[in-house]
Short mmCIF file of C-alpha atoms in Angstrom, two decimals:
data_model
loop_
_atom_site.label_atom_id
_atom_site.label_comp_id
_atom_site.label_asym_id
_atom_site.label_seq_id
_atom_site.Cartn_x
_atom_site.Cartn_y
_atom_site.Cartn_z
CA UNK A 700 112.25 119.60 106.50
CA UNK A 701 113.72 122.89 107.94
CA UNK A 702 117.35 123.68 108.21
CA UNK A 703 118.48 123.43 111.72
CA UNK A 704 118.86 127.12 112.94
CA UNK A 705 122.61 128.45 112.91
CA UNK A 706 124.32 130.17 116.08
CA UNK A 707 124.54 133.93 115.60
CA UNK A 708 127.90 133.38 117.24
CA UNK A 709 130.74 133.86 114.40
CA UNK A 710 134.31 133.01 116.37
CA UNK A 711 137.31 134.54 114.55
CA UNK A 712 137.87 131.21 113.14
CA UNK A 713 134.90 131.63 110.80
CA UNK A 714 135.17 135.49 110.45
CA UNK A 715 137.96 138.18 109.49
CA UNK A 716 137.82 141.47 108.83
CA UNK A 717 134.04 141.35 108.08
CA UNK A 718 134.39 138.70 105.53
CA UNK A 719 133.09 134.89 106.35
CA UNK A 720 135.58 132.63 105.48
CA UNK A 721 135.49 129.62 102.77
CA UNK A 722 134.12 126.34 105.02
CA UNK A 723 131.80 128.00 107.20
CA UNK A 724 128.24 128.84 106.21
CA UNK A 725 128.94 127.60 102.60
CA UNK A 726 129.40 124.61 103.48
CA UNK A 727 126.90 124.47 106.12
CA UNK A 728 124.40 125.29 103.08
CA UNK A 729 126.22 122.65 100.76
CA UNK A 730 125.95 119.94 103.30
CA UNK A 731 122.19 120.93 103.74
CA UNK A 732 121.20 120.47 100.31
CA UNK A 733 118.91 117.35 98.73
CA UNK A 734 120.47 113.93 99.79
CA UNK A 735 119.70 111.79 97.05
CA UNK A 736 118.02 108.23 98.18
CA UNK A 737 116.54 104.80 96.47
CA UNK A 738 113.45 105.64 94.74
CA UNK A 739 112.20 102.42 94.84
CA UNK A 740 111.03 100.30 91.65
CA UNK A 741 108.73 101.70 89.16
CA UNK A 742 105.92 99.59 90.11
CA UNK A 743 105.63 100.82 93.46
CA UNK A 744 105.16 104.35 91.75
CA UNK A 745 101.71 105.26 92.69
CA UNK A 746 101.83 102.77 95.52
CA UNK A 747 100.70 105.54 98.30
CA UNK A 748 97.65 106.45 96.06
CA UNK A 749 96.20 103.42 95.40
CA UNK A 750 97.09 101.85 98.99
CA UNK A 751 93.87 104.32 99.81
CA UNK A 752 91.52 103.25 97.78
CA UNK A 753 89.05 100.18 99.13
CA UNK A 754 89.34 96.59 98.00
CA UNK A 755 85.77 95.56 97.65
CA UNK A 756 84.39 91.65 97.37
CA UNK A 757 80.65 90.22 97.39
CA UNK A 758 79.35 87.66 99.31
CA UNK A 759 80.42 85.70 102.54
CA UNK A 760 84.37 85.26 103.66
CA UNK A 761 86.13 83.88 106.44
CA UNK A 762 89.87 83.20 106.98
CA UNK A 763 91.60 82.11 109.58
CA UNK A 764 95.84 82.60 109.78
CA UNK A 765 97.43 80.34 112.27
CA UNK A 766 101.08 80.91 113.07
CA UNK A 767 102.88 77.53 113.41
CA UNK A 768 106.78 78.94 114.01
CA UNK A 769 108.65 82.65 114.02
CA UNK A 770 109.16 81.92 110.31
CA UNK A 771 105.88 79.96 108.79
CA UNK A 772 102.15 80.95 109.04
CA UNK A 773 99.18 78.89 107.24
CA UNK A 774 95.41 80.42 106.22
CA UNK A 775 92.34 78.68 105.82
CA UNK A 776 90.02 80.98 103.67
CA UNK A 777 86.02 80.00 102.85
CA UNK A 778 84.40 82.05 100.25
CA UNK A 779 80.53 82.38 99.31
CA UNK A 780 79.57 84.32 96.79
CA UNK A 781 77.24 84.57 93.51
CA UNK A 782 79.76 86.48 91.79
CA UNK A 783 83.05 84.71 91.92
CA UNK A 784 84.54 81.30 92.98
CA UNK A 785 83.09 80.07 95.67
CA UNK A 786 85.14 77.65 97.79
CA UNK A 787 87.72 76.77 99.99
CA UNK A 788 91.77 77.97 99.46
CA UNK A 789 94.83 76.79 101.52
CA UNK A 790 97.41 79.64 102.09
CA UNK A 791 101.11 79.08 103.34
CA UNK A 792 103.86 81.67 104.34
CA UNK A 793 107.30 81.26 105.11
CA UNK A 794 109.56 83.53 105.83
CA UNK A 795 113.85 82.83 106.16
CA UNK A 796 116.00 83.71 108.14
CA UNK A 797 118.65 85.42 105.84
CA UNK A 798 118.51 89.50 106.98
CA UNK A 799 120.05 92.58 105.19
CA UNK A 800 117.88 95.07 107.44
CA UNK A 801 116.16 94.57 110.52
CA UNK A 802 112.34 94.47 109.08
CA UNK A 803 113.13 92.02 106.02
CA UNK A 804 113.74 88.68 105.95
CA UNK A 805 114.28 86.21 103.23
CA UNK A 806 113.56 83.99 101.12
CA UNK A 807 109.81 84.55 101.07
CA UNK A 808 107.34 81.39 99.96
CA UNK A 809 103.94 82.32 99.96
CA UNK A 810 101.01 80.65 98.11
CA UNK A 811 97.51 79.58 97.95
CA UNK A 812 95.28 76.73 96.51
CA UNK A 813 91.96 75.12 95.83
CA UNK A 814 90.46 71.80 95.29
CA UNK A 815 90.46 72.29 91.74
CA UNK A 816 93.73 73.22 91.51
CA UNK A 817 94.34 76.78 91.06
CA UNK A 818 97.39 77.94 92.24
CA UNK A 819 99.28 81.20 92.94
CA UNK A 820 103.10 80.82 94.26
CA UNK A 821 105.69 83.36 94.90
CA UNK A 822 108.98 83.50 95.80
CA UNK A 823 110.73 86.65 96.60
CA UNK A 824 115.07 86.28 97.58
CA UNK A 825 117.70 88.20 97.78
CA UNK A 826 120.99 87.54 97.31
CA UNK A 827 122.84 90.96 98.36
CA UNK A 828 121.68 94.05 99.59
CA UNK A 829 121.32 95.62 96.36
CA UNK A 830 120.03 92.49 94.33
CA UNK A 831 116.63 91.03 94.62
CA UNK A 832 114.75 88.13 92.75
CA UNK A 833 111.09 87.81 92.67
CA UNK A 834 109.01 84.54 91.01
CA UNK A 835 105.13 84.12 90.48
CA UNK A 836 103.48 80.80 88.99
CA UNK A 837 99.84 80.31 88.48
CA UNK A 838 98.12 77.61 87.54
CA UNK A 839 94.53 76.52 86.64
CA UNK A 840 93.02 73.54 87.18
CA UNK A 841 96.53 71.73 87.79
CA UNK A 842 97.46 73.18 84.77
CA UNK A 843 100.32 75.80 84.41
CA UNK A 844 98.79 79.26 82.73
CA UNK A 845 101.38 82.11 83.89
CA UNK A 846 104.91 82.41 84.96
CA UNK A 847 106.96 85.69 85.81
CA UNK A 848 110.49 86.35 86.52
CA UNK A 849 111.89 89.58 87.87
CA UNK A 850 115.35 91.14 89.35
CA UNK A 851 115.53 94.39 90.50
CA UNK A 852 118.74 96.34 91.25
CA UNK A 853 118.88 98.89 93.78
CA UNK A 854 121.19 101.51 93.45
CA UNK A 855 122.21 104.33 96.11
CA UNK A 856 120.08 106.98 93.53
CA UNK A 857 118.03 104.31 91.41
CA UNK A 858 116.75 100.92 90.84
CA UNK A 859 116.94 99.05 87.58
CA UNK A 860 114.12 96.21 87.06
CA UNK A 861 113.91 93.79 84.19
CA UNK A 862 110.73 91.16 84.24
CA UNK A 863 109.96 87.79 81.86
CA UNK A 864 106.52 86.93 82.07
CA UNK A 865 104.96 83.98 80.27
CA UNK A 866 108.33 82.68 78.31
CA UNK A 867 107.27 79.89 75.86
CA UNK A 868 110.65 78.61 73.65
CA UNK A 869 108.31 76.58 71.58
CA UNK A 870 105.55 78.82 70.44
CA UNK A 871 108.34 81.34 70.45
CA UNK A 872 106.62 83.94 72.54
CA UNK A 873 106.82 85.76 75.51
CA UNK A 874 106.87 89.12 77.51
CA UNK A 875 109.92 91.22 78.37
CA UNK A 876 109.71 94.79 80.70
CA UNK A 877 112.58 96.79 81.67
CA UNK A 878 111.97 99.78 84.13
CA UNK A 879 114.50 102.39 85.40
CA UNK A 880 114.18 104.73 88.21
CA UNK A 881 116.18 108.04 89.09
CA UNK A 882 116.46 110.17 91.77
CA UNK A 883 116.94 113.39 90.39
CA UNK A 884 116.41 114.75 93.93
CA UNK A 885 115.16 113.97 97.39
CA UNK A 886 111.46 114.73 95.89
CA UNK A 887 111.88 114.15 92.27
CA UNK A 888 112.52 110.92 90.69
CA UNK A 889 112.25 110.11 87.23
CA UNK A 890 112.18 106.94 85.28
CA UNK A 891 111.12 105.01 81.95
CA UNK A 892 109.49 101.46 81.26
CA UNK A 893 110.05 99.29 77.90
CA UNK A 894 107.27 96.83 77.33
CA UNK A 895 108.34 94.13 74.56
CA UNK A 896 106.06 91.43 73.34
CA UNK A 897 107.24 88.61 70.50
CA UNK A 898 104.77 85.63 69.22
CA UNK A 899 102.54 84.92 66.70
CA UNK A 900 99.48 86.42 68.07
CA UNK A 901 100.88 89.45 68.03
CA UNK A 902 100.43 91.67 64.96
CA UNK A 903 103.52 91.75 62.81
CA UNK A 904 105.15 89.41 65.23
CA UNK A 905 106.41 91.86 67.83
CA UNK A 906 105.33 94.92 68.90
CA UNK A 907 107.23 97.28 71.49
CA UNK A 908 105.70 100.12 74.02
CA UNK A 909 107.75 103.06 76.16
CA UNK A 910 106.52 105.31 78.47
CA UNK A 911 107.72 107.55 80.70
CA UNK A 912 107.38 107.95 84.60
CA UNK A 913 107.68 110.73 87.03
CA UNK A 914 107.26 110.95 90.79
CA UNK A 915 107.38 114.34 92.76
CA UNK A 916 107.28 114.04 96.73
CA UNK A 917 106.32 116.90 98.99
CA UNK A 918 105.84 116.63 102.57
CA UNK A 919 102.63 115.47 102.79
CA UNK A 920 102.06 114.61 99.15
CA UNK A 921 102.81 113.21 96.25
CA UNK A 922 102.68 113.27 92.24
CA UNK A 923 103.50 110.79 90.55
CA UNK A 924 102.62 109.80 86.40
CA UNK A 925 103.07 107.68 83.79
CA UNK A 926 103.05 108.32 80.08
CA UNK A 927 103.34 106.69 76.60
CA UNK A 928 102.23 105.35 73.76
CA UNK A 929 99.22 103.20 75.34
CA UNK A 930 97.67 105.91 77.91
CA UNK A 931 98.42 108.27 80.57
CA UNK A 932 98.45 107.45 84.45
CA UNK A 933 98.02 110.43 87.18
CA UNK A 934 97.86 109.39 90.95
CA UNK A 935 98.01 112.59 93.36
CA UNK A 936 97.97 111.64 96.92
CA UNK A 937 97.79 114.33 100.13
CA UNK A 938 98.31 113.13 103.68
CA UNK A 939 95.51 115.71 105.44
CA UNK A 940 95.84 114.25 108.94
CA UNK A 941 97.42 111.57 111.02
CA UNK A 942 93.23 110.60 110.84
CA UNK A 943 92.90 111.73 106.88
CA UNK A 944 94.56 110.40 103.89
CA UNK A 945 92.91 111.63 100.36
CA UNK A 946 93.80 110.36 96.70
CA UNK A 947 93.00 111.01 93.08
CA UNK A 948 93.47 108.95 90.28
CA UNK A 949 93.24 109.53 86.46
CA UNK A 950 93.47 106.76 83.72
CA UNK A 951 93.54 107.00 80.04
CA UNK A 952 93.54 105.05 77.30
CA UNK A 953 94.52 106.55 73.98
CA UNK A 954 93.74 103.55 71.98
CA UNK A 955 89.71 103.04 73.35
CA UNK A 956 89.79 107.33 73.59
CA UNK A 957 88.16 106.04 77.48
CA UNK A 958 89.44 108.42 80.44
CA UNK A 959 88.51 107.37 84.22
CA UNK A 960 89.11 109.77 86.82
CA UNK A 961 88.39 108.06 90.72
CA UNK A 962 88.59 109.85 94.16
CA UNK A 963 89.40 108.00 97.24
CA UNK A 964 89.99 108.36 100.96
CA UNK A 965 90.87 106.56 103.97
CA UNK A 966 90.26 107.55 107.43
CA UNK A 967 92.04 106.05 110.69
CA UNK A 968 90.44 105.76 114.24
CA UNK A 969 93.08 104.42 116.47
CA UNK A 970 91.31 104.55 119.35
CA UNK A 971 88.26 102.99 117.99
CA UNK A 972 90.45 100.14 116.24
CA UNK A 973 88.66 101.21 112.88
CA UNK A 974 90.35 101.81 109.73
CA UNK A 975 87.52 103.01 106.35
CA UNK A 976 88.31 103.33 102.80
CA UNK A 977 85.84 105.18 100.41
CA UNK A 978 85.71 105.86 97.06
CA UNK A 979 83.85 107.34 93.91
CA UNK A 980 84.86 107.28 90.18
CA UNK A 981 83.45 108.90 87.16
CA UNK A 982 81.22 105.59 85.90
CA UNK A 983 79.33 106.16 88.76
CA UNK A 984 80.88 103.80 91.03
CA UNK A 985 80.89 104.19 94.55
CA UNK A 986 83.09 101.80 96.83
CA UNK A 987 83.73 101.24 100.61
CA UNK A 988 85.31 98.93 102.73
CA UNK A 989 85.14 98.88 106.86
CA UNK A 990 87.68 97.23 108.96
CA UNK A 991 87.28 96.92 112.65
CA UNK A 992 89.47 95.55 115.17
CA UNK A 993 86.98 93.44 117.91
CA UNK A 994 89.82 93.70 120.95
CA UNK A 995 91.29 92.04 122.69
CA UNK A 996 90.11 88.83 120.96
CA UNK A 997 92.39 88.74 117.49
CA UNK A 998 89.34 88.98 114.99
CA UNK A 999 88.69 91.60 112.33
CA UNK A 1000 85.27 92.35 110.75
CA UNK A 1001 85.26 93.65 107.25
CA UNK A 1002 82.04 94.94 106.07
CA UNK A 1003 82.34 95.77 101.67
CA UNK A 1004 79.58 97.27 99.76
CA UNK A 1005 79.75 98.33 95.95
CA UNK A 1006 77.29 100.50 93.71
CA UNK A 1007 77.10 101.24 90.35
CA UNK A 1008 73.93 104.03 89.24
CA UNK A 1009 73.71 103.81 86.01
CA UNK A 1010 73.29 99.68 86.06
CA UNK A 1011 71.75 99.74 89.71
CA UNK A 1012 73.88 96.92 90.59
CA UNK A 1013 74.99 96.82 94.28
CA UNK A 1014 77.27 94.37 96.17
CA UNK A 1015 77.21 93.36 99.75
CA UNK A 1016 80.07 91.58 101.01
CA UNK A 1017 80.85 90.36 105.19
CA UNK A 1018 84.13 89.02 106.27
CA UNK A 1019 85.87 88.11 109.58
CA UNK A 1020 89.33 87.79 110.01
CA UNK A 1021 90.63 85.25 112.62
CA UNK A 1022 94.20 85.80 113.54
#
């Protein structure tokens, strides 16, 4: 942002004999320099880049969210498709009343299952302002497959994260992640992720990954990568317009020597209640999803289509939203 413009007017108390005195434009200058905030975690790094690329799906969906109370909400979701699951889910949300800021509230409960039993449960709480506890479970077919545990610290200039996923005392094998954030500046942050994994499918028993992570935000975009020993992760993202939000995204993995480079976009029509997301990548997939707002009634229709060239495959999906 611009520094606010200073008066021309220099009192005596800020000026003698041609010299400006100690506390008066220095410090306007010192107090105008980068103020430091929480970079967020590390897994929200290239949020803003991917939040612009499309979510595609195939077939028939409906799903209907039905607020009960201020703090719990319910979905019914029917899915027809050729490609995945087809079938009915239950959703539930429910949201506390325990507030550290005016637009969060916890604990969050939210889930979803099927007649066969698949499940997918989270639980997000936090304790202080600074502390914060997130929990996912899944299950298949009423059986437990995947469990995660994570706490994330947020600091004035940082945010320390550490995550268990899939702990198992008696096969003696699990999943540990730490990640670290920094605010070097305003627009830089900088940060590092340790993957350890222990168990005997794992060659020699354990095996341990680091990479390193960078985020650089302008004022209408942002840089942001991660690198190490696995692959390398680019995301650039550029705000064009209030209408116009573009994104690039490169992905490599050293160990398959495979590189994928995508380009996405989103464009917002407010006063046509119509939001489109677009994209292209360099398998020769091409990707869009249409949302449109049918007011005043509360319904949403989604219209998805996917394409691949080379394997002249090409998906058609139609959704409405009730609620």
């Amino acid at each position: 942002s611009s520094n606010p413009p200073i008066s021309n007017d220099l009192t005596d108390s800020s000026q003698q004999d041609g010299k400006i005195n100690p506390g008066t434009l220095e410090d306007v200058n010192s107090s105008q320099q980068d103020v430091k905030i929480n970079p967020g975690t590390l897994d929200e790094l290239h949020k803003k880049c991917k939040d612009v690329f499309p979510i595609v799906f195939e077939g028939a969906k409906l799903m209907v969210n039905k607020g009960l109370s201020n703090h719990f909400q319910v979905s019914h979701t029917l899915n027809m498709s050729s490609v995945t699951q087809s079938g009915y889910r239950f959703g539930a949300t429910y949201v506390g009343t325990k507030q550290f800021t005016p637009s969060e509230a916890f604990p969050v409960l939210l889930g979803d299952i099927d007649p066969s039993g698949n499940l997918n449960a989270n639980l997000i709480t936090q304790y202080s302002p600074r502390t914060r506890v997130k929990a996912a479970v899944q299950a298949q077919n009423s059986i437990f497959s995947a469990a995660q545990l994570t706490v994330d610290y947020k600091g004035d200039d940082h945010t320390s994260s550490l995550t268990l996923g899939n702990p198992d005392i008696i096969n003696e094998s699990g999943v540990l992640v730490a990640h670290y954030l920094h605010s070097v500046t305003s627009k830089l942050a900088l940060g590092a992720e340790l993957a350890y994994q222990y168990g005997p499918t794992v060659p020699g028993g354990e095996i341990a990954v680091i990479s390193a992570a960078a985020r650089y935000t302008g004022a209408d975009a942002i840089v942001s990568g991660t690198l190490g020993g696995a692959g390398l992760h680019l995301c650039y993202y550029q705000k064009a317009s209030d209408q116009l939000q573009l994104g690039v995204e490169l992905e490599t993995n050293f160990r398959m020597q495979e590189s994928i480079t995508s380009i996405g976009y989103q464009v917002d029509l407010p006063k046509g209640d119509l939001c489109f997301r677009g994209m292209v990548d360099s398998n020769w997939n091409v990707r869009a999803v249409l949302e449109k707002k049918l007011l005043p009634l509360p319904f949403t229709f989604v219209l998805s289509g996917a394409m691949n060239h080379n394997k002249n495959q090409f998906r058609l999906g139609c959704g409405l939203i009730i609620g």
